[in-house]
Structures are given as C-alpha cells and as structure tokens.
Amino acid sequence: MSLDQQHYIYPNPPLLRLLTNSITFASDFKKKAMKNIVLASTSTLFGENYLAYLKPVIQELFEGIDEIIFVPFARPGGISHDEYTAKAAGAFKEYGIGVKGLHTFSNPAEAIQYAKGFFTGGGNTFLLVKQLHELNLMQPLKKAVENGTPYMGASAGSNIGGMNMKTTNDMPIVYPPDFSTMGLVPFNLNPHYLDPNPELKHNGETRETRIKEFHTQNNIPVVGLREGNWIRVKGTIITTEGSCDTRIFEQGKEAYELPAGTVLSF
C-alpha cells in the first residue's frame, strides 16, 4: 500500500449520498427563499387604465429598481412587440422605471441573466409559451426568478408561472413544442376566472367545468383568479391577494373559496 493510499480516507457511499442530498436540498431551499413574484389575473380592470389597480403592488415589487425587461411575446390582439413594449413603458414611466423589450436584445438569454426585474404581459398563452421554448428562454427566465429577480406576470404572463399552461382560456393559435412552463408555484392558474351566471342563456361549458375536465387527467391544483386578484410570492410564502375571494380546485375535492391574505400550501 502506498503512502498516499494509507493516508487517503475513502468516503462512505451512504454518507456521501446524504451529504449530496443535503447540499441539493439547501440549494433548492435557498432558491425558494429568494422568490419575489406577483402573478395577476389581468393587467386592466374595467374602466381603469393599464396596470392602475396594481400600482401599490408594482411599487413594492420593483422598489429601488430603475429598469426592467418586458416580455412582449403574447401579443394581445396581434399588436407588435414594439407596440406592446411601448405600452408597458408608458405605464412604468410613472414609477421612474425604464422598460426594454426582451425581443430587442441580440442575446436575450444573457439579458435575462443580468436583468433587474421582469414583467410579462398578457395575450395569447400558446404564442408566449411557443416563443419562450423555441428561443430557449423558459429555463433561463425560471432560473433568474428563482434566484431572486423580481417578476410580475399578468394573464398569460401569470400562466407561465404555474406548472404548465393547460388551464389557460386562450385559443391554440399556434402549437408550442412543450406545454410546461416555469413552475414558480406548485399549481396552475386560471386567470380571468368567471363564475357561472344563471341569468345568461348560455349552454356552453363554464370555467369550472373546464377545470374539472383538466382534473380527470391531471392532479395539479388550479387557482382561479378573478379579476382584481393576484398571487403574491415572498420567499417560501405564497398568498392570495386582491379584491375578491380566490377559487381553488383540487382533484377529487369540491371547489372552495379563500379570502385575500390566505397562505397557500398544497
């Protein structure tokens, strides 16, 4: 036996696995503890200006930040990336925050890495998810947000914060290569959630019916966000916020309501 072999202590395999798992757990916990996220049902309430109802939320989320990256890929109504970015920039100007569209960077993955904050606007979730996957930006965005970069989404921009996009209300105008999204929260969202209105002579499916259909094939909880509501994530704490109760759907259970300020734990 050589001198080197005599003095080298070989690691115990079970102990090594335990240490490796502990390091991984600590790393994952650290990431969760750094999250600073708002996932809103909508960008605009009826009769109000763009992002007006979220003013105090924006001020808190992006406190001390002078520039954010806007993700315009959802293109509501088919508007261009430049037009959509200009709209977001106009709203954030009030807070002294500059806005740059992600589409304007020659290296968008690098831009995400060094961004101070993110806002992803609403529109078509299928288009948004397709673009993010095809440009290989879904994972860099997820990593940046998990590492603590503030993130706000509205509608489609909130959908991509969930586990996947399967509970969106949007038409499949394009086909994404993958329905998976960032998984910033351990559930899916249904923004713009509407309650059935018995006075309407409508025989089509309700939102609740669609979500029940989802749960015949999936066991992921779904959070129905009514207009004026949002999900707030601070570190490891996830809460329901806004002006209305939030409707919760879980596989095999009756849907139930939670008031603003409730901590979510699935």
mmCIF file with all atom_site columns, C-alpha atoms in Angstrom, residues 113-223:
data_model
loop_
_atom_site.group_PDB
_atom_site.id
_atom_site.type_symbol
_atom_site.label_atom_id
_atom_site.label_alt_id
_atom_site.label_comp_id
_atom_site.label_asym_id
_atom_site.label_entity_id
_atom_site.label_seq_id
_atom_site.pdbx_PDB_ins_code
_atom_site.Cartn_x
_atom_site.Cartn_y
_atom_site.Cartn_z
_atom_site.occupancy
_atom_site.B_iso_or_equiv
_atom_site.pdbx_formal_charge
_atom_site.auth_seq_id
_atom_site.auth_comp_id
_atom_site.auth_asym_id
_atom_site.auth_atom_id
_atom_site.pdbx_PDB_model_num
ATOM 1   C CA . GLN A 1 113 ? -29.285 36.736 -16.634 1.00 0.00 ? 113 GLN A CA 1
ATOM 2   C CA . TYR A 1 114 ? -28.406 40.352 -15.870 1.00 0.00 ? 114 TYR A CA 1
ATOM 3   C CA . ALA A 1 115 ? -31.925 41.819 -15.657 1.00 0.00 ? 115 ALA A CA 1
ATOM 4   C CA . LYS A 1 116 ? -33.065 43.766 -12.600 1.00 0.00 ? 116 LYS A CA 1
ATOM 5   C CA . GLY A 1 117 ? -36.708 42.761 -12.957 1.00 0.00 ? 117 GLY A CA 1
ATOM 6   C CA . PHE A 1 118 ? -39.267 41.252 -15.328 1.00 0.00 ? 118 PHE A CA 1
ATOM 7   C CA . PHE A 1 119 ? -42.816 41.917 -16.470 1.00 0.00 ? 119 PHE A CA 1
ATOM 8   C CA . THR A 1 120 ? -44.571 39.527 -18.836 1.00 0.00 ? 120 THR A CA 1
ATOM 9   C CA . GLY A 1 121 ? -47.759 40.904 -20.299 1.00 0.00 ? 121 GLY A CA 1
ATOM 10  C CA . GLY A 1 122 ? -50.972 39.128 -21.179 1.00 0.00 ? 122 GLY A CA 1
ATOM 11  C CA . GLY A 1 123 ? -52.240 37.973 -24.548 1.00 0.00 ? 123 GLY A CA 1
ATOM 12  C CA . ASN A 1 124 ? -52.141 34.504 -26.047 1.00 0.00 ? 124 ASN A CA 1
ATOM 13  C CA . THR A 1 125 ? -50.500 31.937 -23.788 1.00 0.00 ? 125 THR A CA 1
ATOM 14  C CA . PHE A 1 126 ? -49.906 29.453 -26.616 1.00 0.00 ? 126 PHE A CA 1
ATOM 15  C CA . LEU A 1 127 ? -47.903 32.052 -28.539 1.00 0.00 ? 127 LEU A CA 1
ATOM 16  C CA . LEU A 1 128 ? -45.991 33.182 -25.445 1.00 0.00 ? 128 LEU A CA 1
ATOM 17  C CA . VAL A 1 129 ? -45.019 29.631 -24.452 1.00 0.00 ? 129 VAL A CA 1
ATOM 18  C CA . LYS A 1 130 ? -44.078 28.717 -28.038 1.00 0.00 ? 130 LYS A CA 1
ATOM 19  C CA . GLN A 1 131 ? -41.743 31.701 -28.301 1.00 0.00 ? 131 GLN A CA 1
ATOM 20  C CA . LEU A 1 132 ? -40.090 31.109 -24.940 1.00 0.00 ? 132 LEU A CA 1
ATOM 21  C CA . HIS A 1 133 ? -39.454 27.435 -25.678 1.00 0.00 ? 133 HIS A CA 1
ATOM 22  C CA . GLU A 1 134 ? -38.286 27.937 -29.263 1.00 0.00 ? 134 GLU A CA 1
ATOM 23  C CA . LEU A 1 135 ? -35.874 30.679 -28.181 1.00 0.00 ? 135 LEU A CA 1
ATOM 24  C CA . ASN A 1 136 ? -34.684 28.520 -25.260 1.00 0.00 ? 136 ASN A CA 1
ATOM 25  C CA . LEU A 1 137 ? -35.655 31.240 -22.773 1.00 0.00 ? 137 LEU A CA 1
ATOM 26  C CA . MET A 1 138 ? -38.098 29.445 -20.461 1.00 0.00 ? 138 MET A CA 1
ATOM 27  C CA . GLN A 1 139 ? -35.397 27.908 -18.286 1.00 0.00 ? 139 GLN A CA 1
ATOM 28  C CA . PRO A 1 140 ? -33.133 30.996 -18.112 1.00 0.00 ? 140 PRO A CA 1
ATOM 29  C CA . LEU A 1 141 ? -36.165 33.068 -17.063 1.00 0.00 ? 141 LEU A CA 1
ATOM 30  C CA . LYS A 1 142 ? -37.133 30.481 -14.447 1.00 0.00 ? 142 LYS A CA 1
ATOM 31  C CA . LYS A 1 143 ? -33.583 30.407 -13.077 1.00 0.00 ? 143 LYS A CA 1
ATOM 32  C CA . ALA A 1 144 ? -33.372 34.195 -12.832 1.00 0.00 ? 144 ALA A CA 1
ATOM 33  C CA . VAL A 1 145 ? -36.694 34.474 -10.980 1.00 0.00 ? 145 VAL A CA 1
ATOM 34  C CA . GLU A 1 146 ? -35.840 31.616 -8.630  1.00 0.00 ? 146 GLU A CA 1
ATOM 35  C CA . ASN A 1 147 ? -32.578 33.382 -7.852  1.00 0.00 ? 147 ASN A CA 1
ATOM 36  C CA . GLY A 1 148 ? -34.490 36.436 -6.659  1.00 0.00 ? 148 GLY A CA 1
ATOM 37  C CA . THR A 1 149 ? -35.024 38.736 -9.642  1.00 0.00 ? 149 THR A CA 1
ATOM 38  C CA . PRO A 1 150 ? -38.493 40.312 -9.173  1.00 0.00 ? 150 PRO A CA 1
ATOM 39  C CA . TYR A 1 151 ? -41.111 39.019 -11.599 1.00 0.00 ? 151 TYR A CA 1
ATOM 40  C CA . MET A 1 152 ? -44.626 40.213 -12.425 1.00 0.00 ? 152 MET A CA 1
ATOM 41  C CA . GLY A 1 153 ? -46.975 38.470 -14.799 1.00 0.00 ? 153 GLY A CA 1
ATOM 42  C CA . ALA A 1 154 ? -50.455 39.399 -15.959 1.00 0.00 ? 154 ALA A CA 1
ATOM 43  C CA . SER A 1 155 ? -52.866 36.896 -17.512 1.00 0.00 ? 155 SER A CA 1
ATOM 44  C CA . ALA A 1 156 ? -50.707 34.872 -19.952 1.00 0.00 ? 156 ALA A CA 1
ATOM 45  C CA . GLY A 1 157 ? -47.658 36.169 -18.103 1.00 0.00 ? 157 GLY A CA 1
ATOM 46  C CA . SER A 1 158 ? -49.102 34.628 -14.942 1.00 0.00 ? 158 SER A CA 1
ATOM 47  C CA . ASN A 1 159 ? -49.962 31.350 -16.655 1.00 0.00 ? 159 ASN A CA 1
ATOM 48  C CA . ILE A 1 160 ? -46.268 30.720 -17.296 1.00 0.00 ? 160 ILE A CA 1
ATOM 49  C CA . GLY A 1 161 ? -45.610 30.980 -13.553 1.00 0.00 ? 161 GLY A CA 1
ATOM 50  C CA . GLY A 1 162 ? -47.583 27.782 -12.993 1.00 0.00 ? 162 GLY A CA 1
ATOM 51  C CA . MET A 1 163 ? -46.604 24.165 -13.597 1.00 0.00 ? 163 MET A CA 1
ATOM 52  C CA . ASN A 1 164 ? -47.930 24.140 -17.147 1.00 0.00 ? 164 ASN A CA 1
ATOM 53  C CA . MET A 1 165 ? -50.206 26.137 -19.448 1.00 0.00 ? 165 MET A CA 1
ATOM 54  C CA . LYS A 1 166 ? -53.028 23.577 -19.688 1.00 0.00 ? 166 LYS A CA 1
ATOM 55  C CA . THR A 1 167 ? -55.562 25.704 -17.760 1.00 0.00 ? 167 THR A CA 1
ATOM 56  C CA . THR A 1 168 ? -55.333 28.788 -19.956 1.00 0.00 ? 168 THR A CA 1
ATOM 57  C CA . ASN A 1 169 ? -58.508 30.194 -21.515 1.00 0.00 ? 169 ASN A CA 1
ATOM 58  C CA . ASP A 1 170 ? -56.743 31.052 -24.787 1.00 0.00 ? 170 ASP A CA 1
ATOM 59  C CA . MET A 1 171 ? -57.257 29.692 -28.297 1.00 0.00 ? 171 MET A CA 1
ATOM 60  C CA . PRO A 1 172 ? -54.493 27.407 -29.617 1.00 0.00 ? 172 PRO A CA 1
ATOM 61  C CA . ILE A 1 173 ? -53.459 29.708 -32.478 1.00 0.00 ? 173 ILE A CA 1
ATOM 62  C CA . VAL A 1 174 ? -50.009 28.081 -32.535 1.00 0.00 ? 174 VAL A CA 1
ATOM 63  C CA . TYR A 1 175 ? -48.623 24.791 -31.228 1.00 0.00 ? 175 TYR A CA 1
ATOM 64  C CA . PRO A 1 176 ? -45.876 25.062 -28.583 1.00 0.00 ? 176 PRO A CA 1
ATOM 65  C CA . PRO A 1 177 ? -43.247 22.307 -28.541 1.00 0.00 ? 177 PRO A CA 1
ATOM 66  C CA . ASP A 1 178 ? -43.973 21.817 -24.833 1.00 0.00 ? 178 ASP A CA 1
ATOM 67  C CA . PHE A 1 179 ? -46.853 22.817 -22.527 1.00 0.00 ? 179 PHE A CA 1
ATOM 68  C CA . SER A 1 180 ? -44.581 23.013 -19.480 1.00 0.00 ? 180 SER A CA 1
ATOM 69  C CA . THR A 1 181 ? -43.888 26.442 -18.006 1.00 0.00 ? 181 THR A CA 1
ATOM 70  C CA . MET A 1 182 ? -41.679 27.837 -15.226 1.00 0.00 ? 182 MET A CA 1
ATOM 71  C CA . GLY A 1 183 ? -43.228 26.106 -12.221 1.00 0.00 ? 183 GLY A CA 1
ATOM 72  C CA . LEU A 1 184 ? -42.580 29.067 -9.925  1.00 0.00 ? 184 LEU A CA 1
ATOM 73  C CA . VAL A 1 185 ? -45.586 27.967 -7.862  1.00 0.00 ? 185 VAL A CA 1
ATOM 74  C CA . PRO A 1 186 ? -46.738 24.350 -7.245  1.00 0.00 ? 186 PRO A CA 1
ATOM 75  C CA . PHE A 1 187 ? -50.059 24.778 -9.053  1.00 0.00 ? 187 PHE A CA 1
ATOM 76  C CA . ASN A 1 188 ? -51.662 26.027 -12.253 1.00 0.00 ? 188 ASN A CA 1
ATOM 77  C CA . LEU A 1 189 ? -53.557 29.256 -12.709 1.00 0.00 ? 189 LEU A CA 1
ATOM 78  C CA . ASN A 1 190 ? -56.759 30.186 -14.471 1.00 0.00 ? 190 ASN A CA 1
ATOM 79  C CA . PRO A 1 191 ? -56.642 33.972 -14.879 1.00 0.00 ? 191 PRO A CA 1
ATOM 80  C CA . HIS A 1 192 ? -59.842 35.923 -15.611 1.00 0.00 ? 192 HIS A CA 1
ATOM 81  C CA . TYR A 1 193 ? -61.798 33.254 -13.731 1.00 0.00 ? 193 TYR A CA 1
ATOM 82  C CA . LEU A 1 194 ? -65.545 33.746 -14.219 1.00 0.00 ? 194 LEU A CA 1
ATOM 83  C CA . ASP A 1 195 ? -68.335 32.371 -12.046 1.00 0.00 ? 195 ASP A CA 1
ATOM 84  C CA . PRO A 1 196 ? -71.379 30.854 -13.772 1.00 0.00 ? 196 PRO A CA 1
ATOM 85  C CA . ASN A 1 197 ? -74.136 33.406 -14.327 1.00 0.00 ? 197 ASN A CA 1
ATOM 86  C CA . PRO A 1 198 ? -77.586 31.725 -14.129 1.00 0.00 ? 198 PRO A CA 1
ATOM 87  C CA . GLU A 1 199 ? -79.213 34.729 -15.827 1.00 0.00 ? 199 GLU A CA 1
ATOM 88  C CA . LEU A 1 200 ? -77.269 34.164 -19.044 1.00 0.00 ? 200 LEU A CA 1
ATOM 89  C CA . LYS A 1 201 ? -78.855 31.808 -21.579 1.00 0.00 ? 201 LYS A CA 1
ATOM 90  C CA . HIS A 1 202 ? -75.543 30.113 -22.235 1.00 0.00 ? 202 HIS A CA 1
ATOM 91  C CA . ASN A 1 203 ? -75.295 26.347 -22.658 1.00 0.00 ? 203 ASN A CA 1
ATOM 92  C CA . GLY A 1 204 ? -71.544 26.175 -23.168 1.00 0.00 ? 204 GLY A CA 1
ATOM 93  C CA . GLU A 1 205 ? -69.030 24.968 -20.614 1.00 0.00 ? 205 GLU A CA 1
ATOM 94  C CA . THR A 1 206 ? -68.183 27.138 -17.618 1.00 0.00 ? 206 THR A CA 1
ATOM 95  C CA . ARG A 1 207 ? -64.630 27.719 -16.391 1.00 0.00 ? 207 ARG A CA 1
ATOM 96  C CA . GLU A 1 208 ? -65.349 25.372 -13.506 1.00 0.00 ? 208 GLU A CA 1
ATOM 97  C CA . THR A 1 209 ? -66.446 22.654 -15.927 1.00 0.00 ? 209 THR A CA 1
ATOM 98  C CA . ARG A 1 210 ? -63.234 23.036 -17.932 1.00 0.00 ? 210 ARG A CA 1
ATOM 99  C CA . ILE A 1 211 ? -61.094 22.798 -14.804 1.00 0.00 ? 211 ILE A CA 1
ATOM 100 C CA . LYS A 1 212 ? -62.977 19.671 -13.708 1.00 0.00 ? 212 LYS A CA 1
ATOM 101 C CA . GLU A 1 213 ? -62.122 18.193 -17.112 1.00 0.00 ? 213 GLU A CA 1
ATOM 102 C CA . PHE A 1 214 ? -58.467 19.061 -16.501 1.00 0.00 ? 214 PHE A CA 1
ATOM 103 C CA . HIS A 1 215 ? -58.601 17.186 -13.214 1.00 0.00 ? 215 HIS A CA 1
ATOM 104 C CA . THR A 1 216 ? -59.790 13.978 -14.869 1.00 0.00 ? 216 THR A CA 1
ATOM 105 C CA . GLN A 1 217 ? -56.313 13.787 -16.416 1.00 0.00 ? 217 GLN A CA 1
ATOM 106 C CA . ASN A 1 218 ? -54.111 15.806 -14.045 1.00 0.00 ? 218 ASN A CA 1
ATOM 107 C CA . ASN A 1 219 ? -53.668 16.130 -10.286 1.00 0.00 ? 219 ASN A CA 1
ATOM 108 C CA . ILE A 1 220 ? -52.155 19.635 -10.252 1.00 0.00 ? 220 ILE A CA 1
ATOM 109 C CA . PRO A 1 221 ? -54.185 22.116 -8.132  1.00 0.00 ? 221 PRO A CA 1
ATOM 110 C CA . VAL A 1 222 ? -55.668 25.061 -10.025 1.00 0.00 ? 222 VAL A CA 1
ATOM 111 C CA . VAL A 1 223 ? -56.103 28.580 -8.660  1.00 0.00 ? 223 VAL A CA 1
#
